[in-house]
Short mmCIF file of C-alpha atoms and ligand atoms in Angstrom, two decimals:
data_model
loop_
_atom_site.label_atom_id
_atom_site.label_comp_id
_atom_site.label_asym_id
_atom_site.label_seq_id
_atom_site.Cartn_x
_atom_site.Cartn_y
_atom_site.Cartn_z
CA UNK A 1 -0.08 0.05 -0.01
CA UNK A 2 1.61 3.31 -1.10
CA UNK A 3 1.00 6.79 -2.00
CA UNK A 4 1.60 8.25 -5.40
CA UNK A 5 2.07 12.01 -5.78
CA UNK A 6 1.81 13.83 -8.83
CA UNK A 7 2.87 17.46 -9.70
CA UNK A 8 1.62 18.14 -13.08
CA UNK A 9 2.82 20.91 -15.25
CA UNK A 10 1.60 21.76 -19.20
CA UNK A 11 3.31 19.10 -20.58
CA UNK A 12 5.14 17.07 -17.70
CA UNK A 13 4.30 15.44 -14.74
CA UNK A 14 7.09 14.84 -11.87
CA UNK A 15 6.02 11.87 -9.46
CA UNK A 16 6.88 9.90 -6.56
CA UNK A 17 5.95 6.80 -4.77
CA UNK A 18 6.12 6.84 -1.11
CA UNK A 19 5.38 4.11 1.55
CA UNK A 20 2.20 4.06 3.25
CA UNK A 21 3.69 5.77 6.32
CA UNK A 22 4.89 8.21 4.04
CA UNK A 23 8.49 8.25 5.18
CA UNK A 24 10.28 6.58 2.50
CA UNK A 25 10.71 7.07 -1.17
CA UNK A 26 9.96 4.18 -3.38
CA UNK A 27 10.43 5.83 -6.62
CA UNK A 28 10.63 9.43 -8.36
CA UNK A 29 10.78 10.52 -11.58
CA UNK A 30 9.62 12.75 -14.67
CA UNK A 31 7.74 12.41 -17.90
CA UNK A 32 8.14 15.29 -19.93
CA UNK A 33 6.59 15.78 -23.53
CA UNK A 34 7.37 19.21 -24.22
CA UNK A 35 10.04 18.61 -26.75
CA UNK A 36 8.82 15.71 -28.62
CA UNK A 37 5.32 13.96 -27.88
CA UNK A 38 6.34 10.82 -30.04
CA UNK A 39 9.24 10.18 -27.82
CA UNK A 40 8.93 11.82 -24.68
CA UNK A 41 11.38 11.00 -21.98
CA UNK A 42 10.31 9.10 -18.91
CA UNK A 43 12.81 8.90 -16.28
CA UNK A 44 12.58 6.74 -12.82
CA UNK A 45 14.79 6.59 -10.05
CA UNK A 46 14.63 4.11 -7.29
CA UNK A 47 16.92 4.58 -4.12
CA UNK A 48 19.97 2.62 -4.30
CA UNK A 49 19.39 1.71 -8.13
CA UNK A 50 20.45 3.02 -11.44
CA UNK A 51 18.00 5.79 -13.21
CA UNK A 52 15.82 3.95 -15.66
CA UNK A 53 15.27 5.99 -18.74
CA UNK A 54 12.79 4.90 -21.44
CA UNK A 55 10.85 7.05 -24.26
CA UNK A 56 7.38 6.73 -24.62
CA UNK A 57 4.20 8.30 -27.04
CA UNK A 58 2.27 10.80 -24.81
CA UNK A 59 -0.74 12.57 -26.09
CA UNK A 60 -1.96 14.29 -22.91
CA UNK A 61 -1.86 13.82 -19.36
CA UNK A 62 -3.67 10.62 -19.23
CA UNK A 63 -1.31 8.98 -21.45
CA UNK A 64 1.52 10.10 -19.70
CA UNK A 65 0.02 8.73 -16.38
CA UNK A 66 -0.76 5.21 -18.15
CA UNK A 67 2.83 5.11 -18.68
CA UNK A 68 3.98 6.29 -15.08
CA UNK A 69 1.50 3.80 -13.32
CA UNK A 70 2.51 1.21 -15.68
CA UNK A 71 6.23 1.69 -14.76
CA UNK A 72 5.64 1.99 -11.17
CA UNK A 73 3.00 -0.84 -10.67
CA UNK A 74 3.62 -3.35 -13.43
CA UNK A 75 -0.30 -2.72 -14.29
CA UNK A 76 -2.08 0.10 -16.43
CA UNK A 77 -4.06 1.50 -14.14
CA UNK A 78 -8.02 0.95 -14.18
CA UNK A 79 -7.15 -2.65 -14.01
CA UNK A 80 -7.59 -4.89 -10.90
CA UNK A 81 -4.48 -5.33 -8.69
CA UNK A 82 -3.65 -1.30 -8.88
CA UNK A 83 -5.38 -0.30 -5.71
CA UNK A 84 -3.05 -2.93 -4.03
CA UNK A 85 -0.16 -0.90 -4.95
CA UNK A 86 -1.45 2.66 -4.69
CA UNK A 87 -3.49 3.50 -1.65
CA UNK A 88 -3.93 7.26 -2.13
CA UNK A 89 -2.86 9.90 -4.65
CA UNK A 90 -1.76 13.28 -3.73
CA UNK A 91 -1.86 16.08 -6.31
CA UNK A 92 0.44 19.68 -5.99
CA UNK A 93 -2.05 22.42 -6.33
CA UNK A 94 -0.41 25.84 -6.58
CA UNK A 95 -3.59 27.94 -5.98
CA UNK A 96 -6.29 27.05 -3.68
CA UNK A 97 -7.27 30.70 -3.21
CA UNK A 98 -8.48 32.18 0.29
CA UNK A 99 -10.99 28.87 0.18
CA UNK A 100 -8.85 26.18 0.86
CA UNK A 101 -7.03 26.23 4.45
CA UNK A 102 -5.93 22.65 4.44
CA UNK A 103 -5.52 19.81 2.09
CA UNK A 104 -8.45 18.00 1.04
CA UNK A 105 -9.95 15.17 -0.57
CA UNK A 106 -10.97 15.73 -4.10
CA UNK A 107 -14.65 15.91 -5.20
CA UNK A 108 -16.13 17.81 -8.08
CA UNK A 109 -16.80 20.80 -5.84
CA UNK A 110 -12.89 21.00 -5.21
CA UNK A 111 -12.24 20.79 -8.86
CA UNK A 112 -14.76 23.58 -9.79
CA UNK A 113 -12.78 25.67 -6.89
CA UNK A 114 -9.46 25.21 -8.46
CA UNK A 115 -10.80 25.76 -12.02
CA UNK A 116 -11.85 28.94 -10.68
CA UNK A 117 -8.56 30.17 -9.17
CA UNK A 118 -7.00 29.49 -12.82
CA UNK A 119 -7.38 33.09 -13.16
CA UNK A 120 -4.86 33.72 -10.34
CA UNK A 121 -2.63 30.75 -11.44
CA UNK A 122 -3.02 30.37 -15.20
CA UNK A 123 0.07 28.54 -15.56
CA UNK A 124 -0.25 26.17 -12.74
CA UNK A 125 -4.00 25.37 -11.82
CA UNK A 126 -5.21 24.21 -15.31
CA UNK A 127 -2.32 21.36 -15.72
CA UNK A 128 -2.94 20.29 -12.18
CA UNK A 129 -6.77 19.89 -13.07
CA UNK A 130 -5.95 18.00 -15.92
CA UNK A 131 -3.65 15.69 -13.86
CA UNK A 132 -6.40 15.14 -11.30
CA UNK A 133 -8.99 14.45 -14.05
CA UNK A 134 -6.29 11.82 -15.87
CA UNK A 135 -5.19 10.40 -12.42
CA UNK A 136 -8.95 9.98 -11.13
CA UNK A 137 -10.18 8.01 -14.47
CA UNK A 138 -6.84 5.83 -14.41
CA UNK A 139 -7.10 5.14 -10.54
CA UNK A 140 -10.96 5.65 -9.88
CA UNK A 141 -10.95 3.34 -6.65
CA UNK A 142 -8.63 5.38 -4.68
CA UNK A 143 -8.59 8.83 -2.77
CA UNK A 144 -7.60 11.83 -4.56
CA UNK A 145 -5.99 14.60 -2.33
CA UNK A 146 -5.32 18.31 -3.14
CA UNK A 147 -2.38 19.65 -1.42
CA UNK A 148 -2.02 23.45 -2.06
CA UNK A 149 0.87 25.72 -1.98
CA UNK A 150 -1.62 28.57 -0.76
CA UNK A 151 -2.69 26.72 2.21
CA UNK A 152 0.14 27.23 4.56
CA UNK A 153 -1.01 30.87 4.65
CA UNK A 154 -4.42 30.41 5.40
CA UNK A 155 -3.85 31.76 9.42
CA UNK A 156 -2.20 34.93 8.30
CA UNK A 157 -3.79 38.05 9.81
CA UNK A 158 -5.62 40.37 8.21
CA UNK A 159 -3.07 43.07 8.66
CA UNK A 160 -0.43 40.63 6.76
CA UNK A 161 -2.55 39.62 3.91
CA UNK A 162 -4.34 43.02 3.15
CA UNK A 163 -2.96 45.56 0.77
CA UNK A 164 -3.12 49.32 1.77
CA UNK A 165 -5.41 50.12 -1.05
CA UNK A 166 -9.22 50.70 -1.18
CA UNK A 167 -10.90 48.01 1.00
CA UNK A 168 -13.10 47.09 -1.50
CA UNK A 169 -10.29 45.93 -3.81
CA UNK A 170 -10.26 42.97 -1.22
CA UNK A 171 -14.01 42.65 -0.78
CA UNK A 172 -15.24 43.03 -4.34
CA UNK A 173 -12.21 41.80 -6.08
CA UNK A 174 -10.50 39.45 -3.97
CA UNK A 175 -7.24 41.38 -4.00
CA UNK A 176 -5.06 40.26 -0.98
CA UNK A 177 -1.72 38.47 -0.48
CA UNK A 178 -1.96 34.81 -0.92
CA UNK A 179 1.71 33.50 -0.63
CA UNK A 180 3.25 30.76 -2.22
CA UNK A 181 5.85 27.90 -1.77
CA UNK A 182 3.87 26.87 1.26
CA UNK A 183 4.65 23.05 0.73
CA UNK A 184 8.33 23.80 0.76
CA UNK A 185 8.39 26.18 3.88
CA UNK A 186 6.00 24.13 5.96
CA UNK A 187 8.26 21.03 5.30
CA UNK A 188 11.55 22.94 6.22
CA UNK A 189 10.28 24.65 9.06
CA UNK A 190 9.40 20.91 10.42
CA UNK A 191 12.86 19.69 9.31
CA UNK A 192 14.50 22.94 11.08
CA UNK A 193 12.92 22.11 14.23
CA UNK A 194 14.19 18.68 13.94
CA UNK A 195 17.75 19.62 13.20
CA UNK A 196 17.85 22.57 15.90
CA UNK A 197 16.22 19.78 18.43
CA UNK A 198 13.64 22.21 19.71
CA UNK A 199 9.58 22.09 19.59
CA UNK A 200 8.30 23.76 16.44
CA UNK A 201 5.54 25.08 18.64
CA UNK A 202 7.90 27.31 20.30
CA UNK A 203 10.20 28.52 17.38
CA UNK A 204 10.49 31.62 15.39
CA UNK A 205 11.78 30.75 12.07
CA UNK A 206 12.71 32.76 8.80
CA UNK A 207 12.72 30.30 5.88
CA UNK A 208 14.29 31.40 2.53
CA UNK A 209 13.08 29.44 -0.59
CA UNK A 210 15.70 30.35 -3.20
CA UNK A 211 15.13 28.44 -6.13
CA UNK A 212 13.86 30.08 -9.74
CA UNK A 213 11.10 31.70 -7.63
CA UNK A 214 12.11 33.17 -4.56
CA UNK A 215 10.44 33.59 -1.25
CA UNK A 216 11.00 34.21 2.57
CA UNK A 217 8.33 33.49 5.15
CA UNK A 218 8.07 34.16 8.88
CA UNK A 219 7.10 30.90 10.91
CA UNK A 220 6.02 31.21 14.45
CA UNK A 221 5.02 28.37 16.16
CA UNK A 222 4.57 26.37 12.98
CA UNK A 223 2.48 28.96 11.14
CA UNK A 224 3.31 31.32 8.82
CA UNK A 225 2.70 34.67 10.17
CA UNK A 226 4.21 37.05 7.17
CA UNK A 227 5.36 36.15 3.75
CA UNK A 228 7.11 38.28 0.60
CA UNK A 229 4.90 36.77 -2.19
CA UNK A 230 1.57 37.97 -2.57
CA UNK A 231 -1.24 38.08 -4.79
CA UNK A 232 1.04 36.82 -7.44
CA UNK A 233 4.19 34.92 -6.98
CA UNK A 234 6.04 38.20 -8.56
CA UNK A 235 6.18 39.96 -5.22
CA UNK A 236 9.13 40.29 -2.89
CA UNK A 237 12.70 38.72 -3.60
CA UNK A 238 14.44 39.33 -6.46
CA UNK A 239 14.36 36.22 -8.47
CA UNK A 240 15.91 34.37 -11.53
CA UNK A 241 14.06 36.31 -14.21
CA UNK A 242 11.15 38.06 -11.96
CA UNK A 243 11.78 41.44 -10.77
CA UNK A 244 10.17 40.98 -7.12
CA UNK A 245 8.79 44.32 -5.54
CA UNK A 246 9.19 47.59 -7.32
CA UNK A 247 7.75 50.95 -7.20
CA UNK A 248 4.45 50.59 -9.17
CA UNK A 249 4.98 54.01 -10.17
CA UNK A 250 7.66 52.58 -12.40
CA UNK A 251 4.75 50.76 -14.18
CA UNK A 252 2.69 53.69 -15.10
CA UNK A 253 5.83 55.69 -16.07
CA UNK A 254 6.73 53.15 -18.46
CA UNK A 255 3.23 52.64 -19.84
CA UNK A 256 2.53 56.24 -20.30
CA UNK A 257 5.60 57.74 -21.49
CA UNK A 258 7.55 54.61 -23.26
CA UNK A 259 4.79 52.80 -25.03
CA UNK A 260 4.93 49.57 -23.47
CA UNK A 261 1.72 47.61 -23.21
CA UNK A 262 0.43 45.74 -20.00
CA UNK A 263 1.14 42.66 -21.90
CA UNK A 264 4.72 43.53 -22.44
CA UNK A 265 5.34 44.81 -19.13
CA UNK A 266 3.88 41.38 -17.65
CA UNK A 267 6.60 39.80 -19.82
CA UNK A 268 9.44 42.30 -18.82
CA UNK A 269 8.84 41.91 -15.24
CA UNK A 270 8.13 37.91 -15.37
CA UNK A 271 10.50 37.13 -17.79
CA UNK A 272 13.33 39.42 -18.28
CA UNK A 273 13.99 40.79 -15.00
CA UNK A 274 15.52 39.73 -11.82
CA UNK A 275 19.12 38.04 -12.22
CA UNK A 276 18.67 38.07 -15.95
CA UNK A 277 17.57 41.60 -16.36
CA UNK A 278 20.33 43.30 -14.28
CA UNK A 279 23.24 40.53 -15.31
CA UNK A 280 22.36 40.20 -19.05
CA UNK A 281 23.88 37.09 -18.46
CA UNK A 282 21.32 34.57 -17.29
CA UNK A 283 18.48 33.70 -14.93
CA UNK A 284 20.27 30.59 -13.73
CA UNK A 285 22.01 31.54 -10.55
CA UNK A 286 25.26 29.36 -11.19
CA UNK A 287 25.83 31.12 -14.36
CA UNK A 288 25.56 34.37 -13.05
CA UNK A 289 28.28 33.43 -10.06
CA UNK A 290 30.57 32.26 -13.02
CA UNK A 291 30.28 35.18 -14.76
CA UNK A 292 30.70 37.26 -11.58
CA UNK A 293 33.98 35.16 -10.80
CA UNK A 294 35.28 35.90 -14.23
CA UNK A 295 35.03 39.98 -13.44
CA UNK A 296 31.51 40.75 -15.01
CA UNK A 297 30.67 43.63 -13.39
CA UNK A 298 26.83 43.62 -13.99
CA UNK A 299 26.88 40.00 -12.81
CA UNK A 300 28.32 40.80 -9.59
CA UNK A 301 25.89 43.79 -9.18
CA UNK A 302 22.94 41.30 -9.76
CA UNK A 303 24.42 39.33 -6.82
CA UNK A 304 24.70 42.00 -4.51
CA UNK A 305 21.34 43.10 -5.02
CA UNK A 306 20.10 39.46 -4.87
CA UNK A 307 21.72 38.80 -1.42
CA UNK A 308 20.77 42.26 -0.44
CA UNK A 309 17.08 41.81 -0.73
CA UNK A 310 17.00 38.54 1.02
CA UNK A 311 19.05 39.82 3.92
CA UNK A 312 16.36 42.96 4.07
CA UNK A 313 13.55 40.31 4.01
CA UNK A 314 15.18 38.23 6.90
CA UNK A 315 15.28 41.59 8.94
CA UNK A 316 12.10 42.43 8.21
CA UNK A 317 10.28 38.87 8.98
CA UNK A 318 12.51 38.79 11.99
CA UNK A 319 11.27 41.71 13.48
CA UNK A 320 7.64 40.92 12.72
CA UNK A 321 7.95 37.88 15.28
CA UNK A 322 10.27 40.08 17.74
CA UNK A 323 13.10 38.20 16.96
CA UNK A 324 14.61 35.05 15.17
CA UNK A 325 15.79 31.58 16.54
CA UNK A 326 16.45 29.93 13.06
CA UNK A 327 17.12 30.94 9.60
CA UNK A 328 16.52 28.42 6.94
CA UNK A 329 18.14 28.32 3.42
CA UNK A 330 16.50 26.15 0.88
CA UNK A 331 15.79 25.13 -2.76
CA UNK A 332 18.55 25.38 -5.61
CA UNK A 333 20.36 28.42 -4.64
CA UNK A 334 19.83 28.29 -0.93
CA UNK A 335 20.92 24.97 -0.81
CA UNK A 336 23.93 25.12 -3.03
CA UNK A 337 25.66 28.55 -2.98
CA UNK A 338 27.74 28.86 0.08
CA UNK A 339 28.67 32.49 -1.28
CA UNK A 340 25.33 33.61 -1.60
CA UNK A 341 24.57 32.45 2.05
CA UNK A 342 27.65 34.20 3.49
CA UNK A 343 26.83 37.38 1.91
CA UNK A 344 23.22 37.21 3.12
CA UNK A 345 24.26 36.73 6.65
CA UNK A 346 26.89 39.50 6.74
CA UNK A 347 25.66 41.92 9.41
CA UNK A 348 22.98 39.66 10.64
CA UNK A 349 24.92 39.28 13.95
CA UNK A 350 22.28 42.05 15.14
CA UNK A 351 19.42 39.49 14.89
CA UNK A 352 21.81 37.05 16.93
CA UNK A 353 22.36 35.02 13.77
CA UNK A 354 26.31 33.90 13.31
CA UNK A 355 27.55 32.24 10.34
CA UNK A 356 30.39 29.76 10.67
CA UNK A 357 32.25 30.33 7.59
CA UNK A 358 33.89 26.96 7.62
CA UNK A 359 30.65 25.11 8.26
CA UNK A 360 29.21 26.96 5.78
CA UNK A 361 31.65 26.12 3.00
CA UNK A 362 31.78 22.33 3.35
CA UNK A 363 27.85 22.18 4.27
CA UNK A 364 26.02 19.05 2.94
CA UNK A 365 22.31 19.58 3.65
CA UNK A 366 20.58 19.16 5.89
CA UNK A 367 22.99 20.69 8.23
CA UNK A 368 23.60 23.76 11.09
CA UNK A 369 25.91 26.14 9.52
CA UNK A 370 26.05 28.82 12.58
CA UNK A 371 28.74 29.05 14.90
CA UNK A 372 28.37 27.08 18.21
CA UNK A 373 27.89 30.30 20.39
CA UNK A 374 25.52 31.64 17.98
CA UNK A 375 22.07 32.38 19.48
CA UNK A 376 20.11 31.74 16.62
CA UNK A 377 20.90 28.97 14.62
CA UNK A 378 21.14 29.02 10.64
CA UNK A 379 20.10 25.69 8.66
CA UNK A 380 20.51 24.66 5.29
CA UNK A 381 17.57 22.23 4.26
CA UNK A 382 17.08 19.96 1.06
CA UNK A 383 13.54 20.82 0.52
CA UNK A 384 11.35 17.65 -0.25
CA UNK A 385 8.07 18.90 -1.35
CA UNK A 386 6.95 15.67 -2.59
CA UNK A 387 7.31 13.96 0.70
CA UNK A 388 5.31 16.58 2.38
CA UNK A 389 2.55 16.06 -0.16
CA UNK A 390 2.82 12.58 0.45
CA UNK A 391 2.52 13.13 4.41
CA UNK A 392 -0.60 15.29 3.76
CA UNK A 393 -2.07 12.77 1.41
CA UNK A 394 -1.74 10.10 4.03
CA UNK A 395 -3.29 12.30 6.96
CA UNK A 396 -6.28 13.26 4.43
CA UNK A 397 -6.76 9.56 3.62
CA UNK A 398 -6.60 8.35 7.28
CA UNK A 399 -9.03 11.03 8.02
CA UNK A 400 -11.45 10.08 5.03
CA UNK A 401 -11.35 6.61 6.05
CA UNK A 402 -11.70 7.26 9.69
CA UNK A 403 -8.33 5.80 10.61
CA UNK A 404 -6.10 6.83 13.50
CA UNK A 405 -2.93 7.72 12.00
CA UNK A 406 -0.98 6.69 15.00
CA UNK A 407 -1.97 2.90 14.85
CA UNK A 408 -1.79 2.70 11.04
P1 ADP B 1 12.68 25.54 -9.19
O1 ADP B 1 12.39 26.65 -8.42
O2 ADP B 1 12.38 25.82 -10.54
O3 ADP B 1 12.38 24.40 -8.40
P2 ADP B 1 15.61 24.98 -8.12
O4 ADP B 1 14.96 24.89 -6.68
O5 ADP B 1 15.90 23.95 -8.85
O6 ADP B 1 14.69 25.48 -9.23
O7 ADP B 1 16.73 26.12 -8.20
C1 ADP B 1 17.25 26.68 -9.40
C2 ADP B 1 18.37 27.58 -9.06
O8 ADP B 1 19.34 26.85 -8.23
C3 ADP B 1 19.02 28.13 -10.46
O9 ADP B 1 19.29 29.75 -10.56
C4 ADP B 1 20.67 27.41 -10.38
O10 ADP B 1 21.43 28.11 -10.94
C5 ADP B 1 20.58 27.26 -8.83
N1 ADP B 1 21.57 26.16 -8.57
C6 ADP B 1 21.22 24.84 -8.59
N2 ADP B 1 22.51 24.55 -8.14
C7 ADP B 1 23.62 25.33 -7.73
C8 ADP B 1 24.80 25.38 -7.33
N3 ADP B 1 25.19 24.55 -7.17
N4 ADP B 1 25.22 26.61 -6.93
C9 ADP B 1 24.63 27.87 -7.27
N5 ADP B 1 23.16 27.83 -7.61
C10 ADP B 1 22.56 26.74 -7.88
#
């Protein structure tokens, strides 16, 4: 009895198979039909084994999942026997609006709500829904669970989720902060508490998810109390190709005086800004770091701005909680760039966060990289969103089946 988790993109699906306790990864992989639907690569990795690659024909999410389920279970889904192998399916859904405050079993009402929120997450919710429909038709006998990135922010106080604009924007149009990367921040907060050896309910943490998209979240007592991403995943930190927060007056100025349309601005701020926009080199942190090392001044400037914005966010979020017991670095950049972590931590002594240069330089996540005498801990955590989705799926499935999680 295992849990399958799915993270569906427009023409790709990431998947993972976990044991019934949602502790061990039995397999993980990716099927991607972006480049060539006739010969889409299907990659499966099982712990301790060689990666298995094949190429398959994919016409839509359903055919993609047929290949995935077949490879994982040896049956074609919808066949008798698959229920023995897969007992629940967890689906990653980026946007649950302000409605979903928790993971839920998927029924028609849930699907309709996810469809409604597509307007807020046009790149993410529609493929998630396609993945859900495909998986439900293929595995009809098992519960399907939606795990939302926004749910971690369900308990933000109004003062943190409202914008200082006419109140009717919120009541009439639903303009508010939602927050994103919640699955990652929630996982990392729990893992940080384990590493620090302290009860999560008593900790004040600032979690920095620094990947292609970047956000930082203040977590007090295991709950998100403030975050940098807002109504959309464009707000807050400087990112790979997204600007993060800028003066909204710039947008009006450019539209009114430079003849740039709203659509062009959307593209410029989402795809041509951030590290890419400033450096002119790439949105990929590694490439910008390499350019900076070889003397490229704009690349160096981009890195300085990126780190400076993370540092400022850490300060703001820490102050929101009246202090910080632990700073978390996670995702591609946070987990791998020792120099970025070192630059961010310059000056954080004032918050009781002292980085150990040596520990930072040799760090293998998950690791504590603060000096032994640092009042607050600094930890680097390998984010495991799939594992978190599996745990959530297990929890919801146990509830649906009225089974006590502890005795299963
Ligand atoms: P996503 O947000 O799409 O899940 P990731 O979390 O994988 O992406 O993060 C991607 C970013 O991590 C890229 O900018 C990449 O350059 C950066 N990254 C990955 N490995 C390293 C590394 N060894 N050093 C510095 N940056 C890295």
